[in-house]
């Protein structure tokens, strides 16, 4: 069973930065695309960023483009989300997810437990 464990969430002032990490317990991490999603209270879960197995291709939602950066270190089985210029509307529970293929086809197969990001204005 694959486990995804997020860390790095917390309370930050608007305009500040946070870096989320997601460690995967899988032997072949570089076989899978990864994604970051978020869910704010009363809203549906939304995709924030995705990255292919090699890191060669990435995708960002318009709401975070230019402020967030997804990256991965396959040697450490870890995917990151660097979040800069945070806004109050970025507050949510952030989830990492693993796709079943090297590119982000279909829906993720595995999910982390989520990490809370709170923004103070």
PDB file of C-alpha atoms in Angstrom:
ATOM      1  CA  UNK A   1       0.000   0.000   0.000  1.00  0.00           C
ATOM      2  CA  UNK A   2       1.388   3.383  -0.995  1.00  0.00           C
ATOM      3  CA  UNK A   3       1.481   6.046   1.674  1.00  0.00           C
ATOM      4  CA  UNK A   4       1.793   9.748   0.975  1.00  0.00           C
ATOM      5  CA  UNK A   5       2.698  11.961   3.921  1.00  0.00           C
ATOM      6  CA  UNK A   6       2.463  15.733   3.589  1.00  0.00           C
ATOM      7  CA  UNK A   7       4.267  18.211   5.798  1.00  0.00           C
ATOM      8  CA  UNK A   8       5.061  21.907   5.882  1.00  0.00           C
ATOM      9  CA  UNK A   9       1.634  23.398   6.377  1.00  0.00           C
ATOM     10  CA  UNK A  10       0.940  26.015   9.004  1.00  0.00           C
ATOM     11  CA  UNK A  11       0.019  29.617   9.679  1.00  0.00           C
ATOM     12  CA  UNK A  12       1.587  32.335   7.567  1.00  0.00           C
ATOM     13  CA  UNK A  13       0.869  35.990   6.936  1.00  0.00           C
ATOM     14  CA  UNK A  14      -0.522  37.117   3.626  1.00  0.00           C
ATOM     15  CA  UNK A  15       2.366  37.759   1.275  1.00  0.00           C
ATOM     16  CA  UNK A  16       4.481  35.121   2.948  1.00  0.00           C
ATOM     17  CA  UNK A  17       5.770  31.770   1.756  1.00  0.00           C
ATOM     18  CA  UNK A  18       5.492  28.122   2.673  1.00  0.00           C
ATOM     19  CA  UNK A  19       6.968  24.967   1.207  1.00  0.00           C
ATOM     20  CA  UNK A  20       4.944  21.788   1.361  1.00  0.00           C
ATOM     21  CA  UNK A  21       6.565  18.395   1.083  1.00  0.00           C
ATOM     22  CA  UNK A  22       5.044  15.024   0.316  1.00  0.00           C
ATOM     23  CA  UNK A  23       7.031  11.861   0.943  1.00  0.00           C
ATOM     24  CA  UNK A  24       5.937   8.690  -0.811  1.00  0.00           C
ATOM     25  CA  UNK A  25       6.521   5.187   0.475  1.00  0.00           C
ATOM     26  CA  UNK A  26       6.957   3.485  -2.874  1.00  0.00           C
ATOM     27  CA  UNK A  27       9.992   1.874  -4.488  1.00  0.00           C
ATOM     28  CA  UNK A  28       9.377   3.203  -7.973  1.00  0.00           C
ATOM     29  CA  UNK A  29       8.447   6.821  -7.285  1.00  0.00           C
ATOM     30  CA  UNK A  30       9.732   7.928 -10.666  1.00  0.00           C
ATOM     31  CA  UNK A  31       7.080   5.788 -12.379  1.00  0.00           C
ATOM     32  CA  UNK A  32       4.332   8.169 -11.354  1.00  0.00           C
ATOM     33  CA  UNK A  33       3.131  11.677 -11.979  1.00  0.00           C
ATOM     34  CA  UNK A  34       2.250  13.647  -8.865  1.00  0.00           C
ATOM     35  CA  UNK A  35      -0.162  16.414  -8.065  1.00  0.00           C
ATOM     36  CA  UNK A  36      -1.116  18.902  -5.389  1.00  0.00           C
ATOM     37  CA  UNK A  37      -4.779  19.639  -4.694  1.00  0.00           C
ATOM     38  CA  UNK A  38      -6.498  21.804  -2.135  1.00  0.00           C
ATOM     39  CA  UNK A  39      -9.906  22.042  -0.525  1.00  0.00           C
ATOM     40  CA  UNK A  40     -11.217  25.084   1.276  1.00  0.00           C
ATOM     41  CA  UNK A  41     -14.235  24.898   3.607  1.00  0.00           C
ATOM     42  CA  UNK A  42     -17.455  24.657   1.661  1.00  0.00           C
ATOM     43  CA  UNK A  43     -15.653  24.232  -1.647  1.00  0.00           C
ATOM     44  CA  UNK A  44     -14.789  21.296  -3.854  1.00  0.00           C
ATOM     45  CA  UNK A  45     -11.297  19.904  -4.015  1.00  0.00           C
ATOM     46  CA  UNK A  46      -9.372  21.559  -6.834  1.00  0.00           C
ATOM     47  CA  UNK A  47      -6.185  20.785  -8.692  1.00  0.00           C
ATOM     48  CA  UNK A  48      -3.353  23.203  -8.002  1.00  0.00           C
ATOM     49  CA  UNK A  49      -0.338  21.748  -9.743  1.00  0.00           C
ATOM     50  CA  UNK A  50       0.858  18.562 -11.420  1.00  0.00           C
ATOM     51  CA  UNK A  51       4.226  17.224 -12.458  1.00  0.00           C
ATOM     52  CA  UNK A  52       5.255  14.334 -14.669  1.00  0.00           C
ATOM     53  CA  UNK A  53       7.516  11.518 -13.533  1.00  0.00           C
ATOM     54  CA  UNK A  54      10.695  13.274 -14.605  1.00  0.00           C
ATOM     55  CA  UNK A  55       9.666  16.788 -13.696  1.00  0.00           C
ATOM     56  CA  UNK A  56       9.904  17.701 -17.355  1.00  0.00           C
ATOM     57  CA  UNK A  57       6.340  18.933 -17.591  1.00  0.00           C
ATOM     58  CA  UNK A  58       4.237  20.806 -15.092  1.00  0.00           C
ATOM     59  CA  UNK A  59       0.738  22.241 -14.919  1.00  0.00           C
ATOM     60  CA  UNK A  60      -0.627  25.026 -12.720  1.00  0.00           C
ATOM     61  CA  UNK A  61      -4.101  26.268 -12.043  1.00  0.00           C
ATOM     62  CA  UNK A  62      -4.572  29.870 -13.119  1.00  0.00           C
ATOM     63  CA  UNK A  63      -5.162  30.885  -9.520  1.00  0.00           C
ATOM     64  CA  UNK A  64      -1.596  29.971  -8.505  1.00  0.00           C
ATOM     65  CA  UNK A  65       0.362  30.397 -11.723  1.00  0.00           C
ATOM     66  CA  UNK A  66       3.437  32.535 -11.157  1.00  0.00           C
ATOM     67  CA  UNK A  67       3.251  32.161  -7.375  1.00  0.00           C
ATOM     68  CA  UNK A  68       3.485  28.395  -6.764  1.00  0.00           C
ATOM     69  CA  UNK A  69       6.131  25.975  -8.015  1.00  0.00           C
ATOM     70  CA  UNK A  70       5.869  22.201  -8.020  1.00  0.00           C
ATOM     71  CA  UNK A  71       9.034  20.130  -8.088  1.00  0.00           C
ATOM     72  CA  UNK A  72      10.178  16.649  -7.217  1.00  0.00           C
ATOM     73  CA  UNK A  73      13.265  14.821  -6.046  1.00  0.00           C
ATOM     74  CA  UNK A  74      12.996  11.237  -7.232  1.00  0.00           C
ATOM     75  CA  UNK A  75      16.033  10.201  -5.193  1.00  0.00           C
ATOM     76  CA  UNK A  76      14.127  11.222  -2.055  1.00  0.00           C
ATOM     77  CA  UNK A  77      10.685  10.022  -3.181  1.00  0.00           C
ATOM     78  CA  UNK A  78       9.412  13.504  -2.465  1.00  0.00           C
ATOM     79  CA  UNK A  79       7.345  16.113  -4.260  1.00  0.00           C
ATOM     80  CA  UNK A  80       7.321  19.754  -3.179  1.00  0.00           C
ATOM     81  CA  UNK A  81       5.053  22.752  -3.528  1.00  0.00           C
ATOM     82  CA  UNK A  82       6.736  26.101  -3.029  1.00  0.00           C
ATOM     83  CA  UNK A  83       4.074  28.700  -2.321  1.00  0.00           C
ATOM     84  CA  UNK A  84       4.991  32.378  -2.522  1.00  0.00           C
ATOM     85  CA  UNK A  85       2.974  35.583  -2.264  1.00  0.00           C
ATOM     86  CA  UNK A  86       0.274  33.751  -0.358  1.00  0.00           C
ATOM     87  CA  UNK A  87      -3.198  35.239  -0.309  1.00  0.00           C
ATOM     88  CA  UNK A  88      -6.072  34.715   2.129  1.00  0.00           C
ATOM     89  CA  UNK A  89      -7.886  32.739  -0.569  1.00  0.00           C
ATOM     90  CA  UNK A  90      -5.038  30.199  -0.602  1.00  0.00           C
ATOM     91  CA  UNK A  91      -6.110  28.963   2.830  1.00  0.00           C
ATOM     92  CA  UNK A  92      -7.169  25.333   2.544  1.00  0.00           C
ATOM     93  CA  UNK A  93      -6.206  21.779   3.287  1.00  0.00           C
ATOM     94  CA  UNK A  94      -3.561  20.784   0.762  1.00  0.00           C
ATOM     95  CA  UNK A  95      -3.313  17.209  -0.474  1.00  0.00           C
ATOM     96  CA  UNK A  96      -0.681  15.503  -2.526  1.00  0.00           C
ATOM     97  CA  UNK A  97      -1.719  12.732  -4.851  1.00  0.00           C
ATOM     98  CA  UNK A  98      -0.085  10.072  -6.986  1.00  0.00           C
ATOM     99  CA  UNK A  99      -1.311   9.277 -10.493  1.00  0.00           C
ATOM    100  CA  UNK A 100      -1.221   5.700 -11.762  1.00  0.00           C
ATOM    101  CA  UNK A 101       1.032   6.591 -14.705  1.00  0.00           C
ATOM    102  CA  UNK A 102       4.091   8.682 -15.530  1.00  0.00           C
ATOM    103  CA  UNK A 103       1.893  11.494 -16.815  1.00  0.00           C
ATOM    104  CA  UNK A 104      -1.259  12.888 -15.232  1.00  0.00           C
ATOM    105  CA  UNK A 105      -3.836  10.725 -16.974  1.00  0.00           C
ATOM    106  CA  UNK A 106      -7.150  10.159 -15.289  1.00  0.00           C
ATOM    107  CA  UNK A 107      -7.578  10.621 -11.571  1.00  0.00           C
ATOM    108  CA  UNK A 108      -4.998  10.055  -8.854  1.00  0.00           C
ATOM    109  CA  UNK A 109      -4.827   6.610  -7.325  1.00  0.00           C
ATOM    110  CA  UNK A 110      -3.401   7.530  -3.934  1.00  0.00           C
ATOM    111  CA  UNK A 111      -3.908  10.523  -1.663  1.00  0.00           C
ATOM    112  CA  UNK A 112      -2.159  11.948   1.346  1.00  0.00           C
ATOM    113  CA  UNK A 113      -3.958  12.861   4.535  1.00  0.00           C
ATOM    114  CA  UNK A 114      -3.680  16.587   3.893  1.00  0.00           C
ATOM    115  CA  UNK A 115      -1.921  19.477   5.566  1.00  0.00           C
ATOM    116  CA  UNK A 116      -3.620  22.673   6.690  1.00  0.00           C
ATOM    117  CA  UNK A 117      -2.495  26.022   5.341  1.00  0.00           C
ATOM    118  CA  UNK A 118      -3.864  29.061   7.148  1.00  0.00           C
ATOM    119  CA  UNK A 119      -3.304  32.622   5.976  1.00  0.00           C
ATOM    120  CA  UNK A 120      -3.566  35.597   8.290  1.00  0.00           C
ATOM    121  CA  UNK A 121      -4.339  38.959   6.744  1.00  0.00           C
TER     122      UNK A 121
END
